[in-house]
Amino acid sequence: MAASGFEGFEKRLEIHFSGDDPAIEMGGLRQLDFDSLEQVLHAVQCTVVSAVSNQYFDSYVLSESSLFVYPTKIIIKTCGTTQLLKSIRPFIHFACQMGLIITECRYTRGNYIFPKAQPYPHTSFKEEISYLQDQLPNHLCYRKASVMPSKFTSHSWHVFSACDKFYPIPIPNDQYTVEICMTDLDLVLARKFFKNPDTTGKQMTEVTGIGEIIPSALICEFAFDPCGYSMNGIDGDRYSTIHVTPEDGFSYASYECVGSVYDEDDIDRILKKVVQVFLPGTMSVSISCSSSSSSSEISTRIVKAVEPLGMKRRNCTIDEFPAAGTVVFQTFTLTGNR
């Protein structure tokens, strides 16, 4: 717990590995036993509260956000005063035991609401980058760190990326990741994330409309006491995740998903529904895609989707990163009355 309230803004780490086909065919990183995962999470200072899997990956709802384990990829995001970057060395160690070697690392986060409450190595972005540089092996030699600004001091985007190749590691050119951070949630909508004695996570999913964002997804959710909510959605080989800190004065919600530019109007529909569920006063949207043209197309679709709901775009920043490709960062504010 932070000094003045709970820190909603997450730190996010994505690590890619490669190895011999037999190791990957046997499940790769999914072979990690639960005790090993608990060791990593203990270093980060969080625990597993719920889990669900399918044939493609394992999904864990954490006491502070989420963990996704694919055969050759790990995505972990944690909020509060967790020490996310302390997971890097253990993950690399366990992967090495399986014959896998790290090939790519990405770290992203927004602006902490309570930065002075963050422990080492998260006391500043400079400190985080210094720690990352020390933790990663030398063969990840192509590295870049940058803060993508906005007109609002409360919303900027911190990005670090490292890889072992000059060009991005091949991924489908149509694939993208969307990370949304929302503050100043509508008070009435935020109250739906406060728990009554008999409230379940499933009930929160239904009453808030979260279950309608991606109807085809299998949702694994958790309602926190006295308030707060987390969910992971799995839909084939794609994940989505939501985390909500609803307290007035520092209310926050995040939404993240992966998609394809060939999904027709999926991202348009998803963004509309996300805004309707939370109606934030301020929202930032980061899009990461290997193709700059695809990133531009998706960002334009997002603007067209949310502006009719009263969300006006205030700025747009574009940058290129090793492995991560093109990152487009946009901020929006709500105009008019709720």
CSV table of C-alpha atoms in Angstrom, one decimal:
chain,number,residue,atom,x,y,z
A,1,MET,CA,0.0,0.0,0.0
A,2,ALA,CA,1.4,3.4,-1.0
A,3,ALA,CA,1.6,6.2,1.5
A,4,SER,CA,-1.5,8.1,0.2
A,5,GLY,CA,-3.4,5.3,-1.6
A,6,PHE,CA,-3.0,2.2,-3.8
A,7,GLU,CA,-0.8,2.6,-6.8
A,8,GLY,CA,-2.9,1.6,-9.8
A,9,PHE,CA,-0.4,2.2,-12.6
A,10,GLU,CA,1.3,-1.1,-13.6
A,11,LYS,CA,4.8,-1.9,-14.5
A,12,ARG,CA,4.9,-4.3,-17.5
A,13,LEU,CA,7.6,-6.7,-18.6
A,14,GLU,CA,7.6,-8.9,-21.7
A,15,ILE,CA,10.4,-11.4,-22.2
A,16,HIS,CA,11.0,-13.6,-25.3
A,17,PHE,CA,13.1,-16.7,-25.5
A,18,SER,CA,14.3,-19.1,-28.2
A,19,GLY,CA,15.6,-22.7,-28.1
A,20,ASP,CA,15.6,-26.1,-29.6
A,21,ASP,CA,12.4,-27.3,-31.2
A,22,PRO,CA,12.1,-30.3,-28.8
A,23,ALA,CA,12.2,-28.1,-25.7
A,24,ILE,CA,9.5,-25.8,-27.2
A,25,GLU,CA,7.4,-28.7,-28.4
A,26,MET,CA,7.4,-30.1,-24.8
A,27,GLY,CA,5.8,-26.8,-23.6
A,28,GLY,CA,8.9,-24.6,-23.2
A,29,LEU,CA,8.3,-22.1,-20.4
A,30,ARG,CA,4.9,-23.7,-19.6
A,31,GLN,CA,6.9,-26.5,-18.0
A,32,LEU,CA,7.8,-24.2,-15.1
A,33,ASP,CA,6.3,-25.8,-12.0
A,34,PHE,CA,4.2,-23.7,-9.7
A,35,ASP,CA,6.8,-23.7,-7.0
A,36,SER,CA,9.3,-22.0,-9.4
A,37,LEU,CA,6.7,-19.4,-10.4
A,38,GLU,CA,6.0,-18.7,-6.7
A,39,GLN,CA,9.7,-18.1,-6.2
A,40,VAL,CA,9.7,-15.5,-8.9
A,41,LEU,CA,6.5,-13.9,-7.6
A,42,HIS,CA,7.9,-13.8,-4.0
A,43,ALA,CA,10.8,-11.7,-5.3
A,44,VAL,CA,8.3,-9.4,-7.0
A,45,GLN,CA,6.1,-9.4,-3.8
A,46,CYS,CA,2.8,-10.8,-5.2
A,47,THR,CA,1.0,-14.1,-5.3
A,48,VAL,CA,-1.4,-16.0,-7.6
A,49,VAL,CA,-5.1,-15.6,-6.7
A,50,SER,CA,-6.7,-17.3,-9.7
A,51,ALA,CA,-5.6,-19.2,-12.9
A,52,VAL,CA,-6.9,-20.6,-16.2
A,53,SER,CA,-5.1,-22.2,-19.1
A,54,ASN,CA,-5.8,-23.4,-22.7
A,55,GLN,CA,-3.7,-25.2,-25.3
A,56,TYR,CA,-1.7,-22.0,-26.1
A,57,PHE,CA,-0.7,-20.4,-22.8
A,58,ASP,CA,-1.2,-20.2,-19.0
A,59,SER,CA,-2.9,-17.2,-17.4
A,60,TYR,CA,-2.6,-16.2,-13.8
A,61,VAL,CA,-4.5,-13.4,-12.0
A,62,LEU,CA,-2.1,-12.0,-9.3
A,63,SER,CA,-2.7,-10.2,-6.1
A,64,GLU,CA,-1.2,-7.3,-8.0
A,65,SER,CA,-2.2,-7.7,-11.7
A,66,SER,CA,-1.3,-10.5,-14.1
A,67,LEU,CA,1.1,-13.1,-15.5
A,68,PHE,CA,0.9,-14.9,-18.9
A,69,VAL,CA,3.2,-17.8,-19.7
A,70,TYR,CA,3.6,-19.0,-23.3
A,71,PRO,CA,6.1,-21.6,-24.5
A,72,THR,CA,8.6,-18.9,-25.5
A,73,LYS,CA,7.2,-15.7,-24.0
A,74,ILE,CA,6.4,-14.3,-20.6
A,75,ILE,CA,4.3,-11.2,-19.9
A,76,ILE,CA,4.0,-10.0,-16.3
A,77,LYS,CA,2.5,-6.7,-15.1
A,78,THR,CA,2.2,-5.7,-11.5
A,79,CYS,CA,0.8,-2.7,-9.7
A,80,GLY,CA,1.2,-1.3,-6.2
A,81,THR,CA,4.7,-1.2,-4.7
A,82,THR,CA,5.8,-4.5,-6.3
A,83,GLN,CA,9.3,-4.9,-7.5
A,84,LEU,CA,8.6,-6.2,-11.0
A,85,LEU,CA,12.1,-6.0,-12.4
A,86,LYS,CA,13.4,-8.5,-9.8
A,87,SER,CA,11.7,-11.2,-11.8
A,88,ILE,CA,14.1,-10.9,-14.8
A,89,ARG,CA,17.1,-12.9,-13.4
A,90,PRO,CA,14.9,-15.8,-12.0
A,91,PHE,CA,13.0,-16.1,-15.3
A,92,ILE,CA,16.2,-16.1,-17.3
A,93,HIS,CA,17.7,-18.7,-14.9
A,94,PHE,CA,14.7,-21.1,-15.1
A,95,ALA,CA,14.5,-20.7,-18.9
A,96,CYS,CA,18.2,-21.5,-19.2
A,97,GLN,CA,17.6,-24.8,-17.3
A,98,MET,CA,15.1,-25.7,-20.0
A,99,GLY,CA,17.5,-24.9,-22.9
A,100,LEU,CA,16.0,-21.5,-23.7
A,101,ILE,CA,17.9,-18.3,-24.2
A,102,ILE,CA,16.5,-14.8,-23.9
A,103,THR,CA,16.3,-12.9,-27.2
A,104,GLU,CA,14.2,-9.9,-26.3
A,105,CYS,CA,13.0,-7.8,-23.4
A,106,ARG,CA,10.5,-5.0,-23.2
A,107,TYR,CA,9.5,-2.8,-20.2
A,108,THR,CA,6.7,-0.3,-20.2
A,109,ARG,CA,4.8,1.8,-17.7
A,110,GLY,CA,2.9,5.0,-17.3
A,111,ASN,CA,3.4,7.7,-14.6
A,112,TYR,CA,3.1,6.5,-11.0
A,113,ILE,CA,0.4,8.3,-9.0
A,114,PHE,CA,2.6,7.9,-5.8
A,115,PRO,CA,6.2,7.8,-7.1
A,116,LYS,CA,7.7,8.5,-3.7
A,117,ALA,CA,6.2,5.2,-2.4
A,118,GLN,CA,7.9,3.1,-5.0
A,119,PRO,CA,10.8,0.9,-3.7
A,120,TYR,CA,14.1,0.2,-5.5
A,121,PRO,CA,14.6,-0.3,-8.4
A,122,HIS,CA,11.4,1.6,-9.3
A,123,THR,CA,12.3,4.9,-7.6
A,124,SER,CA,12.8,6.6,-11.0
A,125,PHE,CA,12.9,5.6,-14.7
A,126,LYS,CA,16.6,6.3,-14.7
A,127,GLU,CA,17.0,3.8,-11.8
A,128,GLU,CA,14.8,1.2,-13.6
A,129,ILE,CA,16.9,1.5,-16.8
A,130,SER,CA,20.1,1.2,-14.9
A,131,TYR,CA,18.8,-2.0,-13.2
A,132,LEU,CA,17.6,-3.4,-16.5
A,133,GLN,CA,20.9,-2.8,-18.1
A,134,ASP,CA,22.7,-4.7,-15.3
A,135,GLN,CA,20.2,-7.6,-15.3
A,136,LEU,CA,20.2,-8.4,-19.0
A,137,PRO,CA,22.9,-10.5,-20.7
A,138,ASN,CA,25.3,-8.7,-23.1
A,139,HIS,CA,24.0,-10.4,-26.2
A,140,LEU,CA,20.9,-8.2,-26.0
A,141,CYS,CA,23.1,-5.5,-27.4
A,142,TYR,CA,20.4,-3.4,-29.3
A,143,ARG,CA,18.8,-1.3,-26.6
A,144,LYS,CA,16.7,1.9,-26.3
A,145,ALA,CA,15.0,3.7,-23.5
A,146,SER,CA,12.6,6.7,-23.9
A,147,VAL,CA,9.9,8.6,-22.2
A,148,MET,CA,7.1,9.4,-24.7
A,149,PRO,CA,5.5,12.7,-23.4
A,150,SER,CA,2.0,14.1,-23.4
A,151,LYS,CA,0.4,17.4,-22.5
A,152,PHE,CA,-0.5,15.9,-19.1
A,153,THR,CA,2.2,15.2,-16.4
A,154,SER,CA,-0.1,12.4,-15.1
A,155,HIS,CA,0.2,10.5,-18.4
A,156,SER,CA,3.4,9.8,-20.2
A,157,TRP,CA,4.8,6.5,-21.5
A,158,HIS,CA,8.1,5.0,-20.4
A,159,VAL,CA,9.5,2.4,-22.8
A,160,PHE,CA,12.7,0.2,-22.7
A,161,SER,CA,13.4,-2.4,-25.3
A,162,ALA,CA,16.4,-4.7,-25.9
A,163,CYS,CA,17.0,-7.5,-28.4
A,164,ASP,CA,19.8,-9.6,-29.9
A,165,LYS,CA,19.1,-8.6,-33.5
A,166,PHE,CA,19.2,-5.3,-35.4
A,167,TYR,CA,15.8,-5.9,-36.9
A,168,PRO,CA,12.7,-6.7,-34.9
A,169,ILE,CA,12.3,-10.4,-34.1
A,170,PRO,CA,9.8,-11.8,-36.7
A,171,ILE,CA,6.2,-11.6,-35.6
A,172,PRO,CA,3.1,-11.5,-37.7
A,173,ASN,CA,3.1,-8.1,-39.3
A,174,ASP,CA,-0.6,-7.7,-38.6
A,175,GLN,CA,-0.3,-8.2,-34.8
A,176,TYR,CA,-0.4,-5.4,-32.3
A,177,THR,CA,-0.6,-4.9,-28.5
A,178,VAL,CA,-2.8,-2.2,-27.0
A,179,GLU,CA,-2.1,-0.9,-23.5
A,180,ILE,CA,-4.7,1.6,-22.0
A,181,CYS,CA,-4.4,3.5,-18.8
A,182,MET,CA,-7.4,5.4,-17.4
A,183,THR,CA,-7.7,7.8,-14.5
A,184,ASP,CA,-10.5,9.8,-12.9
A,185,LEU,CA,-13.1,7.1,-13.5
A,186,ASP,CA,-16.8,8.0,-13.4
A,187,LEU,CA,-17.9,7.8,-9.7
A,188,VAL,CA,-21.1,5.8,-10.4
A,189,LEU,CA,-19.4,3.3,-12.6
A,190,ALA,CA,-16.4,3.0,-10.2
A,191,ARG,CA,-18.8,2.1,-7.3
A,192,LYS,CA,-19.6,-1.2,-9.1
A,193,PHE,CA,-16.1,-2.3,-8.2
A,194,PHE,CA,-16.7,-2.1,-4.5
A,195,LYS,CA,-17.4,-5.4,-2.9
A,196,ASN,CA,-20.5,-6.4,-0.9
A,197,PRO,CA,-20.2,-9.4,1.5
A,198,ASP,CA,-21.6,-11.7,-1.2
A,199,THR,CA,-20.1,-10.1,-4.3
A,200,THR,CA,-18.1,-12.4,-6.6
A,201,GLY,CA,-15.7,-11.5,-9.3
A,202,LYS,CA,-18.0,-13.1,-11.8
A,203,GLN,CA,-20.9,-10.8,-10.7
A,204,MET,CA,-18.6,-7.8,-11.1
A,205,THR,CA,-17.8,-8.9,-14.7
A,206,GLU,CA,-21.4,-9.2,-15.5
A,207,VAL,CA,-22.8,-6.0,-13.9
A,208,THR,CA,-20.1,-3.8,-15.2
A,209,GLY,CA,-20.4,-5.0,-18.8
A,210,ILE,CA,-16.7,-6.2,-18.9
A,211,GLY,CA,-17.9,-9.6,-20.1
A,212,GLU,CA,-19.2,-7.9,-23.3
A,213,ILE,CA,-15.9,-6.4,-24.3
A,214,ILE,CA,-14.6,-9.7,-25.9
A,215,PRO,CA,-17.7,-12.0,-25.6
A,216,SER,CA,-15.8,-15.0,-27.0
A,217,ALA,CA,-13.1,-14.8,-24.3
A,218,LEU,CA,-13.0,-17.2,-21.3
A,219,ILE,CA,-12.7,-14.9,-18.3
A,220,CYS,CA,-10.9,-15.6,-15.0
A,221,GLU,CA,-11.6,-12.8,-12.6
A,222,PHE,CA,-11.1,-11.8,-8.9
A,223,ALA,CA,-12.9,-9.3,-6.7
A,224,PHE,CA,-10.8,-7.8,-4.0
A,225,ASP,CA,-11.9,-6.8,-0.5
A,226,PRO,CA,-13.1,-4.1,0.1
A,227,CYS,CA,-12.7,-3.0,-3.5
A,228,GLY,CA,-10.8,-3.6,-6.7
A,229,TYR,CA,-11.0,-6.0,-9.5
A,230,SER,CA,-8.8,-8.0,-11.9
A,231,MET,CA,-9.5,-10.2,-14.8
A,232,ASN,CA,-7.6,-12.2,-17.5
A,233,GLY,CA,-9.4,-13.2,-20.7
A,234,ILE,CA,-8.2,-16.0,-22.9
A,235,ASP,CA,-9.4,-16.4,-26.5
A,236,GLY,CA,-7.3,-18.8,-28.5
A,237,ASP,CA,-3.7,-17.7,-28.4
A,238,ARG,CA,-4.7,-14.1,-27.4
A,239,TYR,CA,-5.1,-12.6,-24.0
A,240,SER,CA,-6.8,-9.6,-22.5
A,241,THR,CA,-6.6,-8.2,-19.0
A,242,ILE,CA,-8.2,-5.5,-16.9
A,243,HIS,CA,-7.3,-4.1,-13.5
A,244,VAL,CA,-9.3,-1.6,-11.5
A,245,THR,CA,-8.5,0.6,-8.5
A,246,PRO,CA,-11.8,2.4,-7.9
A,247,GLU,CA,-11.1,4.6,-4.9
A,248,ASP,CA,-12.1,8.3,-5.4
A,249,GLY,CA,-9.2,10.6,-5.7
A,250,PHE,CA,-6.8,8.1,-7.2
A,251,SER,CA,-9.2,5.9,-9.3
A,252,TYR,CA,-7.5,4.0,-12.1
A,253,ALA,CA,-8.3,1.2,-14.6
A,254,SER,CA,-6.2,-0.5,-17.2
A,255,TYR,CA,-7.1,-2.6,-20.2
A,256,GLU,CA,-4.7,-4.5,-22.4
A,257,CYS,CA,-5.2,-6.9,-25.3
A,258,VAL,CA,-3.5,-8.2,-28.5
A,259,GLY,CA,-5.1,-8.1,-31.9
A,260,SER,CA,-4.7,-8.1,-35.6
A,261,VAL,CA,-5.3,-5.4,-38.2
A,262,TYR,CA,-7.3,-7.9,-40.1
A,263,ASP,CA,-9.9,-8.2,-37.3
A,264,GLU,CA,-12.1,-5.7,-39.1
A,265,ASP,CA,-13.8,-3.5,-36.5
A,266,ASP,CA,-12.7,-5.4,-33.4
A,267,ILE,CA,-10.4,-2.7,-31.9
A,268,ASP,CA,-13.1,0.0,-32.7
A,269,ARG,CA,-15.7,-2.0,-30.8
A,270,ILE,CA,-13.4,-2.9,-28.0
A,271,LEU,CA,-12.3,0.7,-27.3
A,272,LYS,CA,-15.9,1.9,-27.4
A,273,LYS,CA,-16.9,-0.7,-24.8
A,274,VAL,CA,-13.9,0.0,-22.6
A,275,VAL,CA,-14.7,3.7,-22.5
A,276,GLN,CA,-18.4,3.0,-21.7
A,277,VAL,CA,-17.4,0.6,-18.9
A,278,PHE,CA,-15.2,3.2,-17.1
A,279,LEU,CA,-15.9,6.7,-18.6
A,280,PRO,CA,-12.5,8.0,-17.6
A,281,GLY,CA,-11.6,11.7,-17.3
A,282,THR,CA,-8.2,11.0,-18.9
A,283,MET,CA,-7.1,8.1,-20.9
A,284,SER,CA,-3.8,7.1,-22.6
A,285,VAL,CA,-3.5,4.5,-25.3
A,286,SER,CA,-0.2,2.9,-26.4
A,287,ILE,CA,-0.1,0.7,-29.5
A,288,SER,CA,3.0,-1.4,-30.3
A,289,CYS,CA,3.2,-3.0,-33.7
A,290,SER,CA,6.0,-4.2,-36.0
A,291,SER,CA,4.6,-2.2,-38.9
A,292,SER,CA,4.5,1.6,-38.7
A,293,SER,CA,1.7,1.7,-41.3
A,294,SER,CA,-0.4,-0.7,-39.2
A,295,SER,CA,0.3,1.4,-36.0
A,296,SER,CA,-0.9,4.5,-37.8
A,297,GLU,CA,-4.0,2.8,-39.1
A,298,ILE,CA,-4.9,1.4,-35.7
A,299,SER,CA,-4.3,4.7,-33.9
A,300,THR,CA,-6.6,6.5,-36.4
A,301,ARG,CA,-9.3,3.9,-35.9
A,302,ILE,CA,-9.1,4.4,-32.1
A,303,VAL,CA,-9.6,8.1,-32.4
A,304,LYS,CA,-12.6,7.6,-34.6
A,305,ALA,CA,-14.0,5.1,-32.2
A,306,VAL,CA,-13.8,7.1,-29.0
A,307,GLU,CA,-14.3,10.7,-30.1
A,308,PRO,CA,-18.1,10.2,-30.6
A,309,LEU,CA,-18.1,9.1,-26.9
A,310,GLY,CA,-16.7,12.5,-25.8
A,311,MET,CA,-13.0,11.5,-25.6
A,312,LYS,CA,-10.9,14.2,-27.4
A,313,ARG,CA,-7.4,13.4,-28.5
A,314,ARG,CA,-4.9,15.8,-26.9
A,315,ASN,CA,-1.6,14.5,-28.3
A,316,CYS,CA,0.0,11.7,-30.3
A,317,THR,CA,3.7,10.7,-30.1
A,318,ILE,CA,5.4,8.1,-32.3
A,319,ASP,CA,8.8,6.3,-31.7
A,320,GLU,CA,10.7,3.2,-32.9
A,321,PHE,CA,12.2,0.6,-30.6
A,322,PRO,CA,14.4,-2.5,-31.1
A,323,ALA,CA,12.1,-5.6,-31.3
A,324,ALA,CA,9.0,-3.6,-30.2
A,325,GLY,CA,8.8,-1.9,-33.5
A,326,THR,CA,6.6,1.2,-33.8
A,327,VAL,CA,5.0,2.6,-30.6
A,328,VAL,CA,2.2,5.1,-30.9
A,329,PHE,CA,1.2,6.9,-27.7
A,330,GLN,CA,-2.0,9.0,-27.5
A,331,THR,CA,-3.8,10.8,-24.7
A,332,PHE,CA,-7.5,11.7,-24.5
A,333,THR,CA,-9.6,13.7,-22.2
A,334,LEU,CA,-13.4,13.6,-21.6
A,335,THR,CA,-15.2,16.7,-22.9
A,336,GLY,CA,-18.5,17.9,-21.5
A,337,ASN,CA,-20.5,16.4,-18.7
A,338,ARG,CA,-20.6,12.7,-17.8
